[in-house]
Amino acid sequence: MQVKQDLSSLSTWAKEGPLERQVFISHTGQDEGARIFAASILKPALEAASLAVFMDFENLEPGCEWSRELAFAAANSAVVAVVLSKQYTQRRWCMRELDLALHSRRAARKQQQPLVIPVFYDNESEILQPDEIVRYWQRKMPASWVDPQRWAENICAMKEERQFVARRILKAAKDEEVGVARRVVDAAVRAVPVQQPVEGTVFGREQEVEQLLKLAPGHLGVWLHGMGEWHTKLQQLTLDWLT
């Protein structure tokens, strides 16, 4: 049985503790242009900035309960990049992902909220049609399954987001889409500054790099150059401590 996703039910998806240090890309595969942009331009750009990315076709294991996985990622990722197109507003799971990103943790009164970055892939005027969105979902599904009014408000709220990005040329060349992706990355890296904690720091002489790496694998190495065979007291004490 389908259950309407009211705010109280959305709050059940908000996990305890900090947000996941990842970017969740919400998009529809029904829009080929938006799908290619998300998978071939936006995702690689985020990963090049050392950001972990959750995207449906790569992160969902065969046989998993995909609806739960997507709902959890939408509600609990530090950044949610929403690739908005006309078809996005007509896909139930897409609208649900945006609903979760905007409201689940607020409804659960969690302190940390995801950073939602809208990317208007289609013309904004074609997407920002609240009355049309409401009518579409009223015709499409029973009122007990969806909330057309809130979903329309969610889409319109994207225009007000400080971080929103839009393609200015509708038939965009690839270099313009790369520029759009870079603006998303610029916003995302401020919300997810570090992906993996550094375990520690090791100081050593350049001559002892191999020895130090064996003693402290996974540490951040800071190699201090001495003058010829001269060894600093700090370097020698550190090496003595490791050995």
Coordinates of N, CA and C in Angstrom, one line a residue:
M1 N 0.8 -1.2 0.0 CA 0.0 0.0 0.0 C 0.9 1.2 0.0
Q2 N 0.6 2.2 -0.8 CA 1.3 3.5 -0.9 C 0.8 4.4 0.2
V3 N 1.8 5.1 0.8 CA 1.5 6.0 1.9 C 2.0 7.4 1.6
K4 N 1.2 8.3 1.8 CA 1.5 9.7 1.5 C 2.7 10.2 2.3
Q5 N 3.7 10.8 1.7 CA 4.9 11.3 2.4 C 4.6 12.6 3.0
D6 N 3.9 12.6 4.2 CA 3.7 13.9 4.9 C 5.0 14.2 5.7
L7 N 5.1 15.4 6.3 CA 6.3 15.8 6.9 C 6.7 14.8 8.1
S8 N 5.7 14.3 8.8 CA 6.1 13.5 9.9 C 6.7 12.2 9.4
S9 N 6.2 11.7 8.3 CA 6.8 10.4 7.7 C 8.1 10.7 7.1
L10 N 8.3 11.9 6.6 CA 9.7 12.2 6.0 C 10.7 12.2 7.1
S11 N 10.4 12.6 8.3 CA 11.3 12.7 9.4 C 11.9 11.4 9.8
T12 N 11.2 10.3 9.5 CA 11.7 9.0 9.8 C 13.0 8.6 9.1
W13 N 13.2 9.3 8.0 CA 14.4 9.0 7.2 C 15.7 9.7 7.7
A14 N 15.5 10.6 8.6 CA 16.7 11.4 9.1 C 17.4 10.6 10.1
K15 N 18.7 10.3 9.8 CA 19.4 9.4 10.7 C 20.0 10.3 11.9
E16 N 20.4 9.6 12.9 CA 21.1 10.2 14.0 C 22.5 10.5 13.7
G17 N 23.1 11.6 14.3 CA 24.5 11.9 14.0 C 24.7 12.8 12.8
P18 N 25.9 12.9 12.4 CA 26.3 13.9 11.3 C 25.8 13.4 10.0
L19 N 25.7 14.3 9.0 CA 25.4 14.0 7.7 C 26.5 13.1 7.0
E20 N 26.1 12.3 6.0 CA 27.1 11.6 5.2 C 27.9 12.5 4.4
R21 N 29.2 12.3 4.4 CA 30.1 13.2 3.7 C 30.2 12.8 2.2
Q22 N 29.1 13.1 1.5 CA 29.0 12.8 0.1 C 28.0 13.8 -0.5
V23 N 28.1 13.7 -1.9 CA 27.1 14.5 -2.7 C 26.2 13.5 -3.3
F24 N 24.9 13.7 -3.1 CA 23.9 12.9 -3.8 C 23.4 13.7 -5.0
I25 N 23.4 13.0 -6.1 CA 22.9 13.6 -7.4 C 21.5 13.1 -7.7
S26 N 20.6 14.0 -7.6 CA 19.2 13.7 -7.9 C 18.9 14.1 -9.3
H27 N 18.5 13.2 -10.1 CA 18.2 13.5 -11.5 C 17.2 12.5 -12.1
T28 N 16.7 12.7 -13.3 CA 15.9 11.7 -13.9 C 16.6 11.1 -15.1
G29 N 16.6 9.8 -15.2 CA 17.1 9.2 -16.4 C 16.2 9.3 -17.6
Q30 N 15.0 9.8 -17.4 CA 14.1 9.9 -18.6 C 14.5 11.1 -19.4
D31 N 15.3 12.0 -18.9 CA 15.7 13.2 -19.7 C 17.2 12.9 -20.1
E32 N 17.4 12.5 -21.4 CA 18.7 12.1 -21.8 C 19.8 13.1 -21.6
G33 N 19.5 14.4 -21.9 CA 20.5 15.5 -21.8 C 20.9 15.6 -20.3
A34 N 19.9 15.7 -19.4 CA 20.2 15.9 -18.0 C 20.9 14.7 -17.4
R35 N 20.6 13.5 -17.9 CA 21.2 12.2 -17.4 C 22.7 12.2 -17.9
I36 N 23.0 12.6 -19.1 CA 24.3 12.6 -19.6 C 25.1 13.7 -18.8
F37 N 24.5 14.9 -18.6 CA 25.2 15.9 -17.9 C 25.6 15.4 -16.5
A38 N 24.6 14.8 -15.8 CA 24.8 14.3 -14.4 C 25.9 13.3 -14.3
A39 N 25.9 12.3 -15.3 CA 26.8 11.2 -15.2 C 28.1 11.4 -15.8
S40 N 28.2 12.2 -16.9 CA 29.4 12.4 -17.6 C 30.2 13.7 -17.3
I41 N 29.5 14.7 -16.8 CA 30.1 16.0 -16.5 C 30.1 16.3 -15.0
L42 N 28.9 16.3 -14.4 CA 28.8 16.7 -13.0 C 29.5 15.7 -12.1
K43 N 29.2 14.4 -12.2 CA 29.8 13.4 -11.3 C 31.4 13.4 -11.4
P44 N 32.0 13.4 -12.6 CA 33.4 13.4 -12.7 C 34.0 14.7 -12.1
A45 N 33.3 15.8 -12.3 CA 33.9 17.1 -11.7 C 33.9 17.0 -10.2
L46 N 32.8 16.5 -9.6 CA 32.8 16.4 -8.1 C 33.9 15.4 -7.6
E47 N 34.0 14.3 -8.3 CA 35.0 13.3 -7.9 C 36.5 13.9 -8.1
A48 N 36.7 14.7 -9.1 CA 38.0 15.3 -9.3 C 38.3 16.2 -8.1
A49 N 37.3 16.7 -7.4 CA 37.6 17.6 -6.3 C 37.6 16.7 -5.0
S50 N 37.8 15.4 -5.1 CA 37.9 14.5 -4.0 C 36.6 14.4 -3.2
L51 N 35.4 14.6 -3.8 CA 34.2 14.5 -3.2 C 33.6 13.1 -3.5
A52 N 33.1 12.4 -2.5 CA 32.4 11.2 -2.7 C 31.0 11.5 -3.3
V53 N 30.6 10.7 -4.2 CA 29.4 10.9 -5.0 C 28.5 9.7 -4.9
F54 N 27.2 9.9 -4.6 CA 26.2 8.8 -4.6 C 25.3 9.1 -5.8
M55 N 25.2 8.1 -6.7 CA 24.4 8.2 -7.9 C 23.7 6.9 -8.1
D56 N 22.5 6.9 -8.4 CA 21.7 5.7 -8.4 C 22.3 4.5 -9.2
F57 N 22.7 4.7 -10.5 CA 23.1 3.6 -11.3 C 24.4 3.0 -10.9
E58 N 25.2 3.7 -10.1 CA 26.5 3.2 -9.6 C 26.5 2.7 -8.2
N59 N 25.7 3.3 -7.3 CA 25.8 3.0 -5.9 C 24.7 2.0 -5.4
L60 N 23.8 1.6 -6.3 CA 22.8 0.7 -5.8 C 23.2 -0.7 -6.2
E61 N 23.3 -1.6 -5.2 CA 23.7 -3.0 -5.4 C 22.5 -3.8 -6.0
P62 N 22.8 -4.7 -6.9 CA 21.7 -5.6 -7.4 C 20.9 -6.3 -6.3
G63 N 19.6 -6.2 -6.4 CA 18.8 -6.8 -5.4 C 18.5 -6.0 -4.2
C64 N 19.1 -4.8 -4.1 CA 18.8 -4.0 -2.9 C 17.5 -3.4 -3.0
E65 N 17.0 -2.9 -1.9 CA 15.7 -2.2 -1.9 C 16.0 -0.7 -2.3
W66 N 16.0 -0.5 -3.6 CA 16.5 0.8 -4.1 C 15.8 2.0 -3.6
S67 N 14.5 1.9 -3.4 CA 13.7 3.0 -2.9 C 14.2 3.5 -1.5
R68 N 14.5 2.5 -0.7 CA 15.1 2.9 0.7 C 16.4 3.5 0.6
E69 N 17.3 3.0 -0.3 CA 18.7 3.5 -0.4 C 18.6 4.9 -0.9
L70 N 17.8 5.2 -1.9 CA 17.7 6.5 -2.5 C 17.1 7.5 -1.5
A71 N 16.1 7.1 -0.7 CA 15.5 7.9 0.3 C 16.5 8.3 1.4
F72 N 17.3 7.3 1.8 CA 18.2 7.6 2.9 C 19.3 8.5 2.4
A73 N 19.8 8.3 1.2 CA 20.8 9.2 0.6 C 20.3 10.6 0.4
A74 N 19.1 10.8 -0.1 CA 18.5 12.1 -0.3 C 18.4 12.8 1.1
A75 N 18.0 12.1 2.1 CA 17.8 12.8 3.4 C 19.0 13.1 4.2
N76 N 20.1 12.3 3.9 CA 21.2 12.4 4.9 C 22.6 12.7 4.2
S77 N 22.6 13.1 2.9 CA 23.9 13.5 2.3 C 24.2 14.9 2.7
A78 N 25.4 15.3 2.8 CA 25.8 16.6 3.2 C 25.4 17.6 2.1
V79 N 25.5 17.1 0.8 CA 25.1 18.0 -0.3 C 24.2 17.2 -1.2
V80 N 23.1 17.8 -1.7 CA 22.2 17.2 -2.7 C 22.2 18.1 -3.9
A81 N 22.7 17.6 -5.0 CA 22.7 18.4 -6.3 C 21.5 17.9 -7.1
V82 N 20.6 18.8 -7.3 CA 19.3 18.5 -8.0 C 19.4 19.0 -9.4
V83 N 19.4 18.1 -10.4 CA 19.5 18.5 -11.8 C 18.0 18.6 -12.3
L84 N 17.5 19.8 -12.3 CA 16.1 20.0 -12.6 C 15.9 20.2 -14.1
S85 N 14.9 19.4 -14.6 CA 14.4 19.5 -15.9 C 12.9 19.4 -15.9
K86 N 12.3 19.6 -17.0 CA 10.8 19.5 -17.1 C 10.4 18.1 -16.7
Q87 N 11.1 17.1 -17.1 CA 10.7 15.8 -16.8 C 10.9 15.4 -15.4
Y88 N 11.9 16.1 -14.7 CA 12.1 15.8 -13.3 C 10.8 16.1 -12.5
T89 N 10.1 17.1 -12.8 CA 8.9 17.5 -12.1 C 7.8 16.5 -12.3
Q90 N 8.0 15.6 -13.3 CA 6.9 14.6 -13.6 C 7.3 13.2 -13.2
R91 N 8.4 13.1 -12.4 CA 8.8 11.8 -11.9 C 8.6 11.7 -10.4
R92 N 7.9 10.7 -10.0 CA 7.5 10.7 -8.5 C 8.7 10.5 -7.7
W93 N 9.6 9.6 -8.0 CA 10.8 9.4 -7.1 C 11.7 10.6 -7.1
C94 N 11.8 11.4 -8.2 CA 12.6 12.6 -8.2 C 12.0 13.6 -7.2
M95 N 10.7 13.8 -7.3 CA 10.0 14.8 -6.5 C 10.1 14.4 -5.0
R96 N 10.1 13.1 -4.8 CA 10.2 12.6 -3.4 C 11.7 12.8 -2.9
E97 N 12.7 12.6 -3.7 CA 14.0 12.9 -3.3 C 14.2 14.3 -2.9
L98 N 13.7 15.3 -3.7 CA 13.8 16.7 -3.3 C 13.0 17.0 -2.0
D99 N 11.9 16.4 -1.9 CA 11.1 16.5 -0.7 C 11.9 16.1 0.6
L100 N 12.6 15.0 0.5 CA 13.4 14.4 1.6 C 14.5 15.3 1.9
A101 N 15.2 15.8 0.8 CA 16.4 16.7 1.0 C 16.0 18.0 1.7
L102 N 14.9 18.5 1.4 CA 14.4 19.8 1.9 C 13.8 19.7 3.3
H103 N 13.1 18.6 3.6 CA 12.3 18.6 4.8 C 12.5 17.5 5.8
S104 N 13.2 16.4 5.5 CA 13.2 15.3 6.4 C 14.0 15.6 7.7
R105 N 15.1 16.3 7.6 CA 15.9 16.6 8.8 C 15.3 17.8 9.5
R106 N 14.7 18.7 8.8 CA 14.0 19.8 9.5 C 12.8 19.2 10.3
A107 N 12.1 18.3 9.7 CA 10.9 17.7 10.4 C 11.4 16.9 11.6
A108 N 12.6 16.3 11.6 CA 13.1 15.6 12.7 C 13.9 16.4 13.7
R109 N 13.9 17.8 13.4 CA 14.6 18.7 14.2 C 16.1 18.4 14.4
K110 N 16.7 18.0 13.3 CA 18.1 17.7 13.3 C 18.9 19.1 13.1
Q111 N 20.0 19.2 13.8 CA 20.8 20.5 13.7 C 21.4 20.6 12.3
Q112 N 21.9 19.6 11.8 CA 22.6 19.7 10.5 C 21.6 19.5 9.3
Q113 N 21.6 20.3 8.3 CA 20.8 20.2 7.2 C 21.6 20.1 5.9
P114 N 21.1 19.3 4.9 CA 21.9 19.2 3.7 C 21.9 20.5 2.9
L115 N 23.0 20.7 2.2 CA 23.1 21.8 1.3 C 22.4 21.4 0.0
V116 N 21.3 22.0 -0.4 CA 20.7 21.6 -1.7 C 21.1 22.6 -2.8
I117 N 21.7 22.1 -3.8 CA 22.2 22.9 -4.9 C 21.3 22.6 -6.2
P118 N 20.4 23.5 -6.5 CA 19.6 23.3 -7.7 C 20.4 23.6 -9.0
V119 N 20.3 22.8 -10.0 CA 20.9 23.0 -11.3 C 19.7 23.0 -12.3
F120 N 19.4 24.2 -12.8 CA 18.3 24.3 -13.8 C 18.8 23.9 -15.2
Y121 N 18.6 22.6 -15.5 CA 19.1 22.1 -16.8 C 18.2 22.6 -18.0
D122 N 16.9 22.7 -17.7 CA 16.0 23.3 -18.7 C 15.8 24.8 -18.4
N123 N 15.1 25.4 -19.3 CA 14.7 26.8 -19.0 C 13.9 26.9 -17.7
E124 N 14.3 27.9 -16.9 CA 13.7 28.0 -15.6 C 12.2 28.3 -15.7
S125 N 11.8 29.0 -16.7 CA 10.3 29.4 -16.8 C 9.5 28.1 -17.2
E126 N 10.1 27.1 -17.8 CA 9.4 25.9 -18.1 C 9.3 25.0 -16.9
I127 N 10.2 25.1 -15.9 CA 10.2 24.3 -14.8 C 9.3 24.9 -13.6
L128 N 9.4 26.2 -13.5 CA 8.8 26.9 -12.4 C 7.3 27.2 -12.7
Q129 N 6.5 26.1 -12.8 CA 5.1 26.2 -13.1 C 4.3 25.6 -12.0
P130 N 4.1 26.2 -10.9 CA 3.5 25.5 -9.7 C 2.1 25.0 -10.0
D131 N 1.2 25.8 -10.7 CA -0.1 25.4 -10.9 C -0.1 24.2 -11.8
E132 N 0.7 24.2 -12.8 CA 0.8 23.0 -13.7 C 1.3 21.8 -13.0
I133 N 2.3 21.9 -12.1 CA 2.8 20.8 -11.3 C 1.6 20.2 -10.4
V134 N 0.9 21.1 -9.8 CA -0.2 20.6 -8.9 C -1.2 19.9 -9.7
R135 N -1.6 20.4 -10.9 CA -2.6 19.8 -11.7 C -2.1 18.4 -12.2
Y136 N -0.9 18.4 -12.6 CA -0.3 17.1 -13.1 C -0.4 16.0 -12.1
W137 N 0.0 16.3 -10.8 CA 0.0 15.3 -9.8 C -1.4 14.9 -9.3
Q138 N -2.2 15.9 -9.3 CA -3.6 15.6 -8.9 C -4.3 14.6 -9.9
R139 N -3.9 14.8 -11.2 CA -4.4 13.8 -12.2 C -3.7 12.5 -12.2
K140 N -2.4 12.6 -11.8 CA -1.5 11.4 -11.9 C -1.8 10.3 -10.9
M141 N -1.9 10.8 -9.6 CA -2.0 9.8 -8.5 C -3.0 10.3 -7.5
P142 N -3.5 9.3 -6.7 CA -4.5 9.7 -5.6 C -3.9 10.6 -4.6
A143 N -4.7 11.5 -4.0 CA -4.2 12.5 -3.0 C -3.5 11.8 -1.8
S144 N -3.9 10.6 -1.5 CA -3.3 9.9 -0.4 C -1.9 9.4 -0.6
W145 N -1.4 9.5 -1.9 CA 0.0 9.1 -2.2 C 1.0 10.2 -2.3
V146 N 0.5 11.4 -2.7 CA 1.4 12.5 -3.0 C 0.9 13.8 -2.3
D147 N 1.8 14.8 -2.3 CA 1.4 16.1 -1.8 C 1.7 17.1 -2.9
P148 N 0.8 17.3 -3.9 CA 1.1 18.1 -5.1 C 1.4 19.6 -4.7
Q149 N 0.7 20.1 -3.7 CA 1.0 21.5 -3.3 C 2.4 21.7 -2.8
R150 N 2.8 20.8 -1.9 CA 4.2 21.0 -1.3 C 5.2 20.7 -2.3
W151 N 5.0 19.7 -3.2 CA 5.9 19.4 -4.2 C 6.1 20.6 -5.2
A152 N 5.0 21.3 -5.5 CA 5.2 22.5 -6.4 C 5.9 23.6 -5.6
E153 N 5.7 23.7 -4.3 CA 6.4 24.7 -3.5 C 7.9 24.4 -3.5
N154 N 8.2 23.1 -3.4 CA 9.6 22.7 -3.4 C 10.3 23.1 -4.6
I155 N 9.7 22.9 -5.8 CA 10.3 23.3 -7.0 C 10.5 24.8 -7.1
C156 N 9.5 25.6 -6.7 CA 9.6 27.0 -6.8 C 10.6 27.5 -5.8
A157 N 10.8 26.8 -4.7 CA 11.8 27.3 -3.7 C 13.2 27.2 -4.2
M158 N 13.4 26.3 -5.3 CA 14.7 26.2 -5.8 C 15.2 27.5 -6.5
K159 N 14.3 28.3 -7.0 CA 14.7 29.5 -7.6 C 15.3 30.5 -6.5
E160 N 14.8 30.3 -5.3 CA 15.3 31.2 -4.2 C 16.6 30.7 -3.5
E161 N 17.0 29.5 -3.8 CA 18.2 29.0 -3.2 C 19.4 29.9 -3.6
R162 N 20.2 30.2 -2.6 CA 21.4 31.1 -2.9 C 22.4 30.4 -3.8
Q163 N 22.4 29.0 -3.8 CA 23.4 28.3 -4.5 C 23.0 27.9 -5.9
F164 N 21.8 28.3 -6.4 CA 21.2 27.7 -7.6 C 22.1 28.1 -8.8
V165 N 22.1 27.1 -9.7 CA 22.9 27.3 -11.0 C 22.0 27.0 -12.1
A166 N 22.2 27.8 -13.2 CA 21.3 27.6 -14.4 C 22.2 27.6 -15.6
R167 N 21.8 26.8 -16.6 CA 22.4 26.9 -17.9 C 21.8 28.1 -18.6
R168 N 22.6 29.0 -19.1 CA 22.2 30.2 -19.7 C 21.9 30.0 -21.2
I169 N 22.5 29.0 -21.8 CA 22.3 28.7 -23.2 C 21.6 27.4 -23.3
L170 N 20.4 27.3 -23.8 CA 19.6 26.1 -23.8 C 20.3 25.0 -24.5
K171 N 20.8 25.2 -25.7 CA 21.5 24.2 -26.4 C 23.0 24.4 -26.1
A172 N 23.3 24.0 -24.9 CA 24.6 24.3 -24.4 C 25.7 23.5 -25.0
A173 N 26.8 24.1 -25.2 CA 28.0 23.4 -25.6 C 28.6 22.7 -24.4
K174 N 29.5 21.7 -24.6 CA 30.0 21.0 -23.5 C 30.8 21.9 -22.5
D175 N 31.5 22.9 -23.1 CA 32.3 23.7 -22.2 C 31.4 24.5 -21.3
E176 N 30.2 24.9 -21.7 CA 29.4 25.6 -20.8 C 28.8 24.7 -19.7
E177 N 28.5 23.5 -20.0 CA 28.1 22.5 -19.0 C 29.2 22.2 -18.0
V178 N 30.4 22.2 -18.5 CA 31.6 22.0 -17.6 C 31.6 23.2 -16.6
G179 N 31.4 24.4 -17.1 CA 31.3 25.6 -16.2 C 30.2 25.5 -15.2
V180 N 29.1 25.0 -15.6 CA 28.0 24.7 -14.6 C 28.4 23.8 -13.5
A181 N 29.1 22.7 -14.0 CA 29.5 21.7 -13.0 C 30.5 22.3 -12.0
R182 N 31.4 23.1 -12.5 CA 32.4 23.7 -11.7 C 31.7 24.6 -10.6
R183 N 30.7 25.3 -10.9 CA 30.0 26.1 -10.0 C 29.3 25.3 -8.9
V184 N 28.8 24.1 -9.3 CA 28.3 23.2 -8.3 C 29.4 22.7 -7.4
V185 N 30.6 22.3 -7.9 CA 31.7 21.9 -7.1 C 32.1 23.0 -6.1
D186 N 32.2 24.2 -6.6 CA 32.6 25.3 -5.7 C 31.7 25.4 -4.5
A187 N 30.4 25.2 -4.7 CA 29.5 25.3 -3.6 C 29.6 24.0 -2.7
A188 N 29.8 22.9 -3.3 CA 29.8 21.6 -2.6 C 31.0 21.5 -1.7
V189 N 32.2 21.9 -2.2 CA 33.4 21.7 -1.4 C 33.4 22.5 -0.1
R190 N 32.6 23.5 0.0 CA 32.5 24.3 1.3 C 31.6 23.5 2.3
A191 N 30.8 22.6 1.8 CA 29.9 21.8 2.7 C 30.6 20.5 3.1
V192 N 31.5 20.0 2.3 CA 32.2 18.8 2.5 C 33.7 19.0 2.4
P193 N 34.3 19.7 3.4 CA 35.7 20.1 3.2 C 36.7 19.0 3.2
V194 N 36.5 17.9 4.0 CA 37.4 16.9 4.1 C 36.7 15.5 4.0
Q195 N 37.2 14.7 3.1 CA 36.6 13.4 2.9 C 37.1 12.3 3.9
Q196 N 38.4 12.3 4.1 CA 39.0 11.3 5.0 C 39.8 11.9 6.0
P197 N 39.7 11.6 7.3 CA 40.5 12.1 8.3 C 42.0 11.7 8.2
V198 N 42.9 12.6 8.5 CA 44.3 12.3 8.5 C 44.6 11.6 9.8
E199 N 45.3 10.4 9.8 CA 45.5 9.7 11.0 C 46.6 10.3 11.8
G200 N 47.6 11.0 11.2 CA 48.6 11.6 12.0 C 49.7 12.2 11.1
T201 N 50.7 12.7 11.6 CA 51.7 13.4 10.9 C 53.1 12.8 11.3
V202 N 53.9 12.6 10.3 CA 55.2 12.0 10.5 C 56.3 13.0 10.0
F203 N 57.3 13.3 10.8 CA 58.4 14.1 10.3 C 59.6 13.2 10.1
G204 N 60.3 13.5 9.0 CA 61.5 12.7 8.8 C 62.4 13.3 7.8
R205 N 63.6 12.8 7.8 CA 64.6 13.3 6.8 C 64.3 12.7 5.4
E206 N 64.7 13.3 4.4 CA 64.5 12.8 3.0 C 65.1 11.5 2.8
Q207 N 66.2 11.3 3.5 CA 67.0 10.0 3.3 C 66.2 8.8 4.0
E208 N 65.2 9.1 4.9 CA 64.6 8.1 5.6 C 63.1 7.9 5.2
V209 N 62.7 8.4 4.0 CA 61.3 8.3 3.6 C 60.8 6.9 3.6
E210 N 61.5 5.9 3.0 CA 61.1 4.6 2.9 C 60.9 3.9 4.2
Q211 N 61.9 4.2 5.1 CA 61.8 3.6 6.5 C 60.6 4.2 7.2
L212 N 60.3 5.5 7.1 CA 59.2 6.1 7.8 C 57.9 5.6 7.3
L213 N 57.8 5.4 6.0 CA 56.5 5.0 5.4 C 56.2 3.6 5.9
K214 N 57.2 2.7 6.1 CA 57.0 1.4 6.6 C 56.5 1.4 8.0
L215 N 57.1 2.4 8.8 CA 56.7 2.5 10.2 C 55.4 3.1 10.4
A216 N 54.9 4.0 9.6 CA 53.7 4.7 9.8 C 52.9 4.8 8.5
P217 N 52.4 3.6 8.0 CA 51.6 3.7 6.7 C 50.3 4.4 7.0
G218 N 49.8 5.1 5.9 CA 48.6 5.9 6.0 C 48.7 7.2 6.7
H219 N 49.9 7.6 7.1 CA 50.0 8.9 7.7 C 50.4 9.9 6.7
L220 N 50.2 11.2 7.1 CA 50.6 12.3 6.2 C 52.1 12.6 6.4
G221 N 52.9 12.5 5.4 CA 54.3 12.7 5.5 C 54.7 14.1 5.3
V222 N 55.5 14.7 6.1 CA 56.1 16.0 5.9 C 57.6 15.9 6.0
W223 N 58.2 15.9 4.8 CA 59.6 15.6 4.8 C 60.4 16.9 4.9
L224 N 61.2 17.0 6.0 CA 62.1 18.2 6.3 C 63.5 17.9 5.7
H225 N 63.9 18.8 4.9 CA 65.2 18.6 4.3 C 66.3 19.2 5.2
G226 N 67.3 18.4 5.5 CA 68.4 18.8 6.3 C 69.5 19.4 5.4
M227 N 70.6 19.8 5.9 CA 71.7 20.4 5.1 C 72.8 19.3 5.1
G228 N 72.9 18.6 3.9 CA 73.8 17.5 3.8 C 73.5 16.4 4.8
E229 N 74.5 16.0 5.6 CA 74.3 15.0 6.6 C 73.8 15.5 7.9
W230 N 73.5 16.8 8.0 CA 73.1 17.4 9.3 C 71.7 16.9 9.7
H231 N 71.5 16.4 10.9 CA 70.2 16.0 11.3 C 69.6 16.9 12.4
T232 N 68.4 17.3 12.3 CA 67.8 18.1 13.3 C 67.4 17.3 14.5
K233 N 67.4 17.8 15.7 CA 67.0 17.1 16.9 C 65.6 16.6 16.8
L234 N 64.7 17.4 16.2 CA 63.3 17.0 16.1 C 63.1 15.8 15.2
Q235 N 63.9 15.8 14.1 CA 63.8 14.7 13.2 C 64.3 13.4 13.9
Q236 N 65.4 13.5 14.5 CA 66.0 12.3 15.2 C 65.1 11.8 16.3
L237 N 64.5 12.7 17.1 CA 63.6 12.3 18.2 C 62.4 11.6 17.6
T238 N 61.9 12.1 16.5 CA 60.7 11.5 15.9 C 61.0 10.1 15.4
L239 N 62.1 9.9 14.7 CA 62.4 8.6 14.2 C 62.7 7.7 15.4
D240 N 63.4 8.1 16.4 CA 63.6 7.3 17.6 C 62.3 6.8 18.2
W241 N 61.3 7.7 18.3 CA 60.0 7.4 18.9 C 59.3 6.3 18.0
L242 N 59.3 6.4 16.7 CA 58.7 5.5 15.8 C 59.3 4.1 15.9
T243 N 60.6 4.1 16.0 CA 61.3 2.8 16.0 C 61.4 2.2 17.4

